[in-house]
mmCIF file of C-alpha atoms in Angstrom:
data_model
loop_
_atom_site.group_PDB
_atom_site.id
_atom_site.type_symbol
_atom_site.label_atom_id
_atom_site.label_comp_id
_atom_site.label_asym_id
_atom_site.label_seq_id
_atom_site.Cartn_x
_atom_site.Cartn_y
_atom_site.Cartn_z
ATOM 1 C CA MET C 1 -17.718 8.444 24.288
ATOM 2 C CA TRP C 2 -21.111 9.080 22.855
ATOM 3 C CA ILE C 3 -23.737 9.652 25.767
ATOM 4 C CA ASP C 4 -27.138 8.912 26.069
ATOM 5 C CA PRO C 5 -28.970 12.857 26.445
ATOM 6 C CA ASN C 6 -31.410 11.494 29.399
ATOM 7 C CA VAL C 7 -27.772 11.534 31.527
ATOM 8 C CA ASP C 8 -27.958 15.040 31.273
ATOM 9 C CA ARG C 9 -31.618 15.821 31.927
ATOM 10 C CA LYS C 10 -31.620 13.592 35.010
ATOM 11 C CA GLY C 11 -28.318 13.917 36.118
ATOM 12 C CA SER C 12 -29.228 18.368 36.016
ATOM 13 C CA ILE C 13 -32.535 17.124 38.061
ATOM 14 C CA ILE C 14 -31.124 14.674 40.737
ATOM 15 C CA LYS C 15 -27.724 17.352 41.443
ATOM 16 C CA ASP C 16 -30.999 20.310 41.801
ATOM 17 C CA ASN C 17 -32.547 17.793 44.474
ATOM 18 C CA ILE C 18 -29.526 16.969 45.983
ATOM 19 C CA LEU C 19 -31.367 17.550 49.591
ATOM 20 C CA SER C 20 -34.925 15.906 48.292
ATOM 21 C CA GLY C 21 -36.475 13.558 51.023
ATOM 22 C CA HIS C 22 -33.330 15.002 53.149
ATOM 23 C CA ASN C 23 -32.734 12.201 55.910
ATOM 24 C CA LYS C 24 -33.838 13.910 59.268
ATOM 25 C CA ASP C 25 -32.381 10.907 61.461
ATOM 26 C CA ASP C 26 -28.797 11.127 60.983
ATOM 27 C CA HIS C 27 -28.872 14.431 58.162
ATOM 28 C CA SER C 28 -27.043 12.384 55.637
ATOM 29 C CA PRO C 29 -27.577 13.391 51.914
ATOM 30 C CA ALA C 30 -31.043 11.199 50.495
ATOM 31 C CA PHE C 31 -31.305 9.857 47.208
ATOM 32 C CA SER C 32 -32.688 11.660 44.542
ATOM 33 C CA LEU C 33 -34.448 8.889 42.052
ATOM 34 C CA PHE C 34 -36.395 6.393 43.580
ATOM 35 C CA GLU C 35 -36.870 3.636 40.755
ATOM 36 C CA LEU C 36 -39.674 1.386 41.435
ATOM 37 C CA ASN C 37 -39.558 -2.169 39.392
ATOM 38 C CA ILE C 38 -43.876 -3.151 40.322
ATOM 39 C CA THR C 39 -43.562 -5.884 37.904
ATOM 40 C CA GLY C 40 -41.936 -9.139 37.428
ATOM 41 C CA PHE C 41 -43.378 -9.222 33.386
ATOM 42 C CA CYS C 42 -41.831 -7.333 30.038
ATOM 43 C CA ASN C 43 -43.810 -8.681 26.617
ATOM 44 C CA ARG C 44 -40.065 -8.326 24.858
ATOM 45 C CA TYR C 45 -37.117 -10.327 25.011
ATOM 46 C CA CYS C 46 -34.205 -7.869 23.796
ATOM 47 C CA LYS C 47 -30.699 -9.306 22.465
ATOM 48 C CA PHE C 48 -29.214 -6.947 25.240
ATOM 49 C CA CYS C 49 -31.319 -7.727 28.284
ATOM 50 C CA PRO C 50 -30.814 -10.540 30.555
ATOM 51 C CA ARG C 51 -34.565 -11.255 29.500
ATOM 52 C CA SER C 52 -33.582 -12.948 25.495
ATOM 53 C CA ASP C 53 -32.752 -16.075 27.544
ATOM 54 C CA LYS C 54 -35.913 -17.362 29.568
ATOM 55 C CA LYS C 55 -33.498 -19.520 31.576
ATOM 56 C CA VAL C 56 -31.363 -17.076 32.745
ATOM 57 C CA TYR C 57 -34.351 -14.393 33.506
ATOM 58 C CA PRO C 58 -37.893 -15.911 33.488
ATOM 59 C CA ASN C 59 -41.298 -14.109 33.634
ATOM 60 C CA ARG C 60 -43.212 -13.776 36.023
ATOM 61 C CA LYS C 61 -47.069 -12.274 35.761
ATOM 62 C CA GLU C 62 -46.341 -10.716 39.776
ATOM 63 C CA PHE C 63 -46.798 -7.324 41.088
ATOM 64 C CA ILE C 64 -46.278 -5.377 43.717
ATOM 65 C CA SER C 65 -48.877 -5.643 46.657
ATOM 66 C CA ASP C 66 -51.421 -3.065 47.251
ATOM 67 C CA GLU C 67 -50.070 -3.073 50.859
ATOM 68 C CA LEU C 68 -46.283 -2.694 49.905
ATOM 69 C CA TYR C 69 -46.959 -0.011 47.482
ATOM 70 C CA SER C 70 -49.133 2.315 49.819
ATOM 71 C CA LYS C 71 -46.369 1.495 52.685
ATOM 72 C CA ILE C 72 -43.811 3.092 50.406
ATOM 73 C CA ILE C 73 -45.408 6.070 48.516
ATOM 74 C CA ASN C 74 -46.465 7.170 52.473
ATOM 75 C CA GLU C 75 -43.282 7.229 54.155
ATOM 76 C CA LEU C 76 -42.068 9.320 50.762
ATOM 77 C CA GLY C 77 -44.903 11.585 51.306
ATOM 78 C CA ALA C 78 -43.820 11.479 55.114
ATOM 79 C CA MET C 79 -40.687 12.720 53.592
ATOM 80 C CA GLY C 80 -41.270 15.565 51.763
ATOM 81 C CA TYR C 81 -39.748 13.679 48.536
ATOM 82 C CA ASN C 82 -39.859 16.030 46.015
ATOM 83 C CA SER C 83 -36.856 14.517 43.397
ATOM 84 C CA ILE C 84 -38.024 11.357 40.727
ATOM 85 C CA ILE C 85 -40.170 9.027 41.240
ATOM 86 C CA ALA C 86 -39.763 6.321 38.252
ATOM 87 C CA TYR C 87 -41.464 3.318 36.941
ATOM 88 C CA SER C 88 -38.938 1.517 35.200
ATOM 89 C CA GLY C 89 -36.646 -1.179 36.353
ATOM 90 C CA PHE C 90 -36.436 -4.954 35.408
ATOM 91 C CA SER C 91 -39.982 -4.949 33.478
ATOM 92 C CA GLU C 92 -42.771 -3.462 31.748
ATOM 93 C CA PRO C 93 -44.912 -1.110 34.416
ATOM 94 C CA LEU C 94 -47.736 -0.984 31.889
ATOM 95 C CA PHE C 95 -48.852 -3.875 32.506
ATOM 96 C CA HIS C 96 -49.888 -3.340 35.977
ATOM 97 C CA LYS C 97 -53.848 -2.869 35.476
ATOM 98 C CA LYS C 98 -53.351 -0.333 38.567
ATOM 99 C CA ILE C 99 -50.781 2.164 36.972
ATOM 100 C CA GLU C 100 -53.169 5.018 36.794
ATOM 101 C CA ASP C 101 -53.834 4.543 40.631
ATOM 102 C CA MET C 102 -50.506 4.328 41.335
ATOM 103 C CA ILE C 103 -49.208 7.281 40.105
ATOM 104 C CA GLN C 104 -52.449 8.830 41.617
ATOM 105 C CA SER C 105 -51.606 7.924 44.735
ATOM 106 C CA ALA C 106 -47.731 8.809 44.160
ATOM 107 C CA ARG C 107 -48.914 12.295 43.265
ATOM 108 C CA GLN C 108 -51.036 12.727 46.439
ATOM 109 C CA SER C 109 -48.244 12.191 48.479
ATOM 110 C CA CYS C 110 -45.498 13.728 46.827
ATOM 111 C CA PRO C 111 -46.995 16.665 44.966
ATOM 112 C CA GLU C 112 -43.922 18.296 44.226
ATOM 113 C CA ALA C 113 -42.355 14.818 42.849
ATOM 114 C CA ARG C 114 -41.365 14.355 39.186
ATOM 115 C CA ILE C 115 -42.993 10.973 38.246
ATOM 116 C CA GLU C 116 -41.624 9.231 35.271
ATOM 117 C CA LEU C 117 -42.726 5.778 33.483
ATOM 118 C CA TYR C 118 -40.443 3.819 31.309
ATOM 119 C CA THR C 119 -42.039 2.107 28.701
ATOM 120 C CA ASN C 120 -41.291 0.336 25.368
ATOM 121 C CA GLY C 121 -44.703 1.364 24.258
ATOM 122 C CA ASP C 122 -46.594 -1.614 23.306
ATOM 123 C CA ALA C 123 -48.787 -1.224 25.265
ATOM 124 C CA LEU C 124 -49.773 2.210 24.956
ATOM 125 C CA ASN C 125 -52.267 4.200 22.888
ATOM 126 C CA GLU C 126 -54.496 7.065 22.590
ATOM 127 C CA LYS C 127 -56.749 6.726 25.821
ATOM 128 C CA LYS C 128 -53.852 5.181 28.026
ATOM 129 C CA LEU C 129 -51.837 8.076 27.251
ATOM 130 C CA ALA C 130 -54.290 10.740 28.329
ATOM 131 C CA ALA C 131 -55.217 8.333 31.291
ATOM 132 C CA LEU C 132 -51.501 8.991 32.616
ATOM 133 C CA PHE C 133 -51.202 12.482 32.366
ATOM 134 C CA ALA C 134 -54.528 12.842 33.869
ATOM 135 C CA SER C 135 -53.396 10.672 36.779
ATOM 136 C CA GLY C 136 -50.160 13.273 37.889
ATOM 137 C CA LEU C 137 -47.469 11.597 35.889
ATOM 138 C CA SER C 138 -44.796 14.047 34.368
ATOM 139 C CA SER C 139 -43.274 12.571 31.584
ATOM 140 C CA VAL C 140 -43.442 9.279 29.853
ATOM 141 C CA HIS C 141 -40.126 7.612 28.243
ATOM 142 C CA ILE C 142 -40.855 5.417 25.049
ATOM 143 C CA SER C 143 -37.816 3.059 24.204
ATOM 144 C CA LEU C 144 -38.214 2.803 20.282
ATOM 145 C CA TYR C 145 -36.838 -0.998 19.720
ATOM 146 C CA ASP C 146 -38.195 -1.418 16.103
ATOM 147 C CA GLY C 147 -36.886 1.178 14.005
ATOM 148 C CA PRO C 148 -37.739 4.778 12.933
ATOM 149 C CA GLU C 149 -41.346 4.192 11.932
ATOM 150 C CA GLN C 150 -42.655 4.395 15.211
ATOM 151 C CA ILE C 151 -41.077 7.946 15.540
ATOM 152 C CA GLU C 152 -44.157 8.973 13.372
ATOM 153 C CA LYS C 153 -46.817 6.307 15.294
ATOM 154 C CA PHE C 154 -46.105 7.939 18.572
ATOM 155 C CA SER C 155 -46.059 11.487 17.750
ATOM 156 C CA GLU C 156 -49.113 10.887 16.331
ATOM 157 C CA MET C 157 -50.330 9.314 19.695
ATOM 158 C CA ARG C 158 -48.884 12.351 21.431
ATOM 159 C CA ASN C 159 -50.538 15.050 19.628
ATOM 160 C CA LYS C 160 -54.109 13.667 19.550
ATOM 161 C CA ALA C 161 -53.428 13.011 23.555
ATOM 162 C CA GLY C 162 -52.623 16.700 23.936
ATOM 163 C CA ILE C 163 -49.550 16.009 25.383
ATOM 164 C CA LYS C 164 -46.778 18.256 25.389
ATOM 165 C CA VAL C 165 -43.241 17.800 23.419
ATOM 166 C CA ASP C 166 -41.343 17.742 26.350
ATOM 167 C CA GLN C 167 -43.452 15.364 28.555
ATOM 168 C CA PHE C 168 -43.123 12.868 26.110
ATOM 169 C CA ILE C 169 -39.887 11.555 25.617
ATOM 170 C CA LEU C 170 -38.336 8.920 22.156
ATOM 171 C CA ARG C 171 -35.480 6.930 23.253
ATOM 172 C CA LYS C 172 -34.194 5.616 20.249
ATOM 173 C CA ARG C 173 -33.128 2.189 20.711
ATOM 174 C CA TYR C 174 -33.158 0.247 17.585
ATOM 175 C CA PRO C 175 -30.305 -0.906 15.488
ATOM 176 C CA THR C 176 -28.578 1.747 13.078
ATOM 177 C CA LYS C 177 -26.447 1.515 9.970
ATOM 178 C CA LYS C 178 -23.988 2.892 12.640
ATOM 179 C CA GLY C 179 -24.414 0.304 14.605
ATOM 180 C CA GLY C 180 -25.329 0.047 18.364
ATOM 181 C CA TYR C 181 -28.808 0.485 19.533
ATOM 182 C CA GLY C 182 -28.849 4.153 20.616
ATOM 183 C CA LEU C 183 -27.367 3.364 24.001
ATOM 184 C CA ILE C 184 -24.293 2.370 25.628
ATOM 185 C CA PHE C 185 -24.606 -1.492 26.786
ATOM 186 C CA SER C 186 -24.189 -2.598 30.168
ATOM 187 C CA ASN C 187 -23.207 -6.151 30.909
ATOM 188 C CA ARG C 188 -26.468 -6.055 33.628
ATOM 189 C CA ALA C 189 -23.556 -6.625 36.149
ATOM 190 C CA GLY C 190 -22.654 -10.299 33.961
ATOM 191 C CA MET C 191 -26.080 -11.320 33.468
ATOM 192 C CA VAL C 192 -26.016 -10.809 29.541
ATOM 193 C CA ASN C 193 -23.882 -13.280 27.324
ATOM 194 C CA PRO C 194 -20.565 -11.380 26.412
ATOM 195 C CA GLU C 195 -20.745 -12.172 23.165
ATOM 196 C CA PHE C 196 -23.048 -10.084 22.441
ATOM 197 C CA PHE C 197 -20.799 -7.242 22.709
ATOM 198 C CA GLY C 198 -18.076 -8.877 20.905
ATOM 199 C CA THR C 199 -16.142 -9.606 24.198
ATOM 200 C CA GLY C 200 -15.614 -12.100 27.227
ATOM 201 C CA ARG C 201 -16.316 -11.305 30.917
ATOM 202 C CA LEU C 202 -14.010 -8.715 32.804
ATOM 203 C CA PRO C 203 -10.966 -10.172 33.409
ATOM 204 C CA SER C 204 -11.070 -8.130 36.588
ATOM 205 C CA PRO C 205 -13.123 -5.905 38.564
ATOM 206 C CA LEU C 206 -13.448 -2.161 37.576
ATOM 207 C CA LYS C 207 -11.175 0.009 39.569
ATOM 208 C CA SER C 208 -13.624 2.503 39.643
ATOM 209 C CA GLU C 209 -15.861 4.940 42.309
ATOM 210 C CA CYS C 210 -19.578 4.047 41.214
ATOM 211 C CA PHE C 211 -21.899 7.125 42.564
ATOM 212 C CA TYR C 212 -25.376 4.920 42.052
ATOM 213 C CA PRO C 213 -26.241 3.465 45.307
ATOM 214 C CA PHE C 214 -25.326 7.203 46.668
ATOM 215 C CA TYR C 215 -28.050 8.906 44.352
ATOM 216 C CA MET C 216 -30.882 6.214 43.861
ATOM 217 C CA MET C 217 -33.270 3.424 45.475
ATOM 218 C CA PHE C 218 -34.259 0.718 43.370
ATOM 219 C CA VAL C 219 -36.878 -0.931 44.827
ATOM 220 C CA ASP C 220 -38.167 -4.714 43.481
ATOM 221 C CA TYR C 221 -41.922 -5.783 43.225
ATOM 222 C CA VAL C 222 -41.252 -8.702 46.418
ATOM 223 C CA GLY C 223 -40.023 -5.275 48.441
ATOM 224 C CA ASP C 224 -36.379 -6.099 48.502
ATOM 225 C CA VAL C 225 -33.802 -2.779 48.191
ATOM 226 C CA ILE C 226 -31.290 -3.849 45.708
ATOM 227 C CA LEU C 227 -28.283 -1.836 45.557
ATOM 228 C CA CYS C 228 -28.543 -0.215 42.075
ATOM 229 C CA SER C 229 -31.105 -0.520 38.795
ATOM 230 C CA HIS C 230 -28.024 -2.319 36.656
ATOM 231 C CA ASP C 231 -27.800 -5.197 39.038
ATOM 232 C CA TRP C 232 -30.361 -7.611 37.776
ATOM 233 C CA GLY C 233 -29.081 -11.037 39.184
ATOM 234 C CA LYS C 234 -30.470 -9.555 42.471
ATOM 235 C CA LYS C 235 -26.994 -10.572 44.092
ATOM 236 C CA LEU C 236 -27.001 -7.960 46.657
ATOM 237 C CA ILE C 237 -29.906 -6.818 48.789
ATOM 238 C CA VAL C 238 -29.631 -4.215 51.210
ATOM 239 C CA GLY C 239 -32.889 -4.374 52.692
ATOM 240 C CA ASN C 240 -36.529 -5.116 52.277
ATOM 241 C CA LEU C 241 -39.480 -2.588 52.845
ATOM 242 C CA ASN C 242 -42.074 -5.163 54.154
ATOM 243 C CA HIS C 243 -39.956 -5.250 57.589
ATOM 244 C CA GLU C 244 -38.006 -1.996 57.127
ATOM 245 C CA SER C 245 -38.663 1.560 56.497
ATOM 246 C CA ILE C 246 -37.088 3.835 53.133
ATOM 247 C CA LEU C 247 -34.774 5.280 55.695
ATOM 248 C CA GLU C 248 -33.800 2.544 57.864
ATOM 249 C CA ILE C 249 -32.360 0.859 54.858
ATOM 250 C CA TRP C 250 -31.106 4.107 53.050
ATOM 251 C CA SER C 251 -28.862 4.496 56.185
ATOM 252 C CA GLY C 252 -28.432 0.999 57.200
ATOM 253 C CA GLU C 253 -25.134 -0.960 57.652
ATOM 254 C CA ARG C 254 -25.091 -3.185 54.312
ATOM 255 C CA ILE C 255 -25.885 -0.210 51.995
ATOM 256 C CA ASN C 256 -23.178 1.897 53.535
ATOM 257 C CA THR C 257 -20.471 -0.961 53.845
ATOM 258 C CA ALA C 258 -21.106 -1.480 50.124
ATOM 259 C CA ARG C 259 -20.847 2.613 49.219
ATOM 260 C CA GLU C 260 -17.677 2.329 51.608
ATOM 261 C CA ARG C 261 -16.082 0.013 49.347
ATOM 262 C CA LEU C 262 -17.158 1.884 46.275
ATOM 263 C CA SER C 263 -15.842 4.939 47.680
ATOM 264 C CA ARG C 264 -12.652 3.411 47.813
ATOM 265 C CA ARG C 265 -12.686 2.204 43.908
ATOM 266 C CA ASP C 266 -13.109 -1.636 45.549
ATOM 267 C CA ARG C 267 -15.531 -3.337 43.178
ATOM 268 C CA CYS C 268 -14.305 -6.796 44.467
ATOM 269 C CA PHE C 269 -17.582 -7.969 45.679
ATOM 270 C CA ARG C 270 -21.114 -9.622 43.886
ATOM 271 C CA PRO C 271 -22.870 -7.853 42.110
ATOM 272 C CA CYS C 272 -19.774 -5.260 41.050
ATOM 273 C CA SER C 273 -17.108 -7.480 40.726
ATOM 274 C CA GLU C 274 -18.594 -8.142 37.074
ATOM 275 C CA CYS C 275 -20.236 -5.096 36.147
ATOM 276 C CA ASN C 276 -18.826 -3.166 33.070
ATOM 277 C CA VAL C 277 -20.746 -0.168 34.354
ATOM 278 C CA LYS C 278 -18.376 3.208 34.999
ATOM 279 C CA GLY C 279 -21.225 4.591 37.148
ATOM 280 C CA THR C 280 -19.425 8.518 37.763
ATOM 281 C CA LEU C 281 -22.057 10.125 35.085
ATOM 282 C CA ILE C 282 -24.961 11.125 37.538
ATOM 283 C CA GLY C 283 -24.096 11.903 41.425
ATOM 284 C CA LYS C 284 -21.132 13.125 42.163
ATOM 285 C CA ASP C 285 -22.648 15.781 44.796
ATOM 286 C CA HIS C 286 -23.962 13.012 47.004
ATOM 287 C CA PHE C 287 -21.327 11.023 46.596
ATOM 288 C CA LEU C 288 -19.166 14.192 48.103
ATOM 289 C CA GLY C 289 -22.051 14.504 50.808
ATOM 290 C CA TRP C 290 -22.056 11.485 51.825
ATOM 291 C CA LYS C 291 -18.019 10.732 51.997
ATOM 292 C CA LYS C 292 -18.168 14.430 54.139
ATOM 293 C CA HIS C 293 -21.219 12.945 56.162
ATOM 294 C CA ARG C 294 -19.240 9.795 57.051
ATOM 295 C CA LYS C 295 -15.825 11.840 58.299
ATOM 296 C CA THR C 296 -18.352 14.066 60.435
ATOM 297 C CA VAL C 297 -19.821 11.294 62.005
ATOM 298 C CA PHE C 298 -16.284 9.021 62.549
ATOM 299 C CA ARG C 299 -15.371 12.580 64.100
ATOM 300 C CA SER C 300 -18.182 13.125 66.279
ATOM 301 C CA LYS C 301 -17.661 8.994 67.621
ATOM 302 C CA SER C 302 -13.954 9.843 68.157
ATOM 303 C CA ASP C 303 -14.338 12.638 70.087
ATOM 304 C CA LYS C 304 -17.393 11.230 72.307
ATOM 305 C CA LYS C 305 -14.210 8.105 73.319
ATOM 306 C CA SER C 306 -12.055 11.390 74.110
#
């Protein structure tokens, strides 16, 4: 099975930072990937994305508020968070006019964090690239959707901006003679037309554990914390950062209920019932740490009762 090289890179960082942002309230393993979807807008309509159907997934030129973003970054800083902060999600982050200020704020609050930005590169130029890294960005990850000619274009831009090779990741996402787009397709938890994959919908939920909610926290631009980055339909919102803290949501009943079911290979709830992602390539250590923690909690409660 082909695996995106980004999986090994990200998996290694996440494993090495399993105690990052350790939850001091209940000593459970915290997330090592904090992903932010900072806008509702993207300028592309890729076939393998829910945005390919505007009726299913309309574009919205809406953005995360300054107040909410400051609250989030300040909380991460108070936690001493030092793993991945990713500007990615369901949109094109470069269309946020304050992206450099946002990165600078994240760098000031979380000086040891790895700050990553994922983009289609359409709004990127030499000046913008230099400004992003001057603000404190660790790496930019550009998805190449048009063809191999983009490699030369962006490589030249990198050289002129003086950015190191290991800070500048080009991800081949264009159709090749061998087929595919340089990625393993996700059906976005049932949001993408199954005919694109040449198959129908899942006949039944996968019987597999999934580690996503054990190692990552995904925040939408309105403050909703969504179960994972594959839930494009936003079918399971486990909290909202306008009204709750990061750690309250991370250790809350809603997300723990989903984790409990996933740990038993039970995906009979939305969005997981419709998702075709196995979800076990990254995060096993977080998953095992959470299970161990839960056993400790239940044992402690049992001892108190007796």
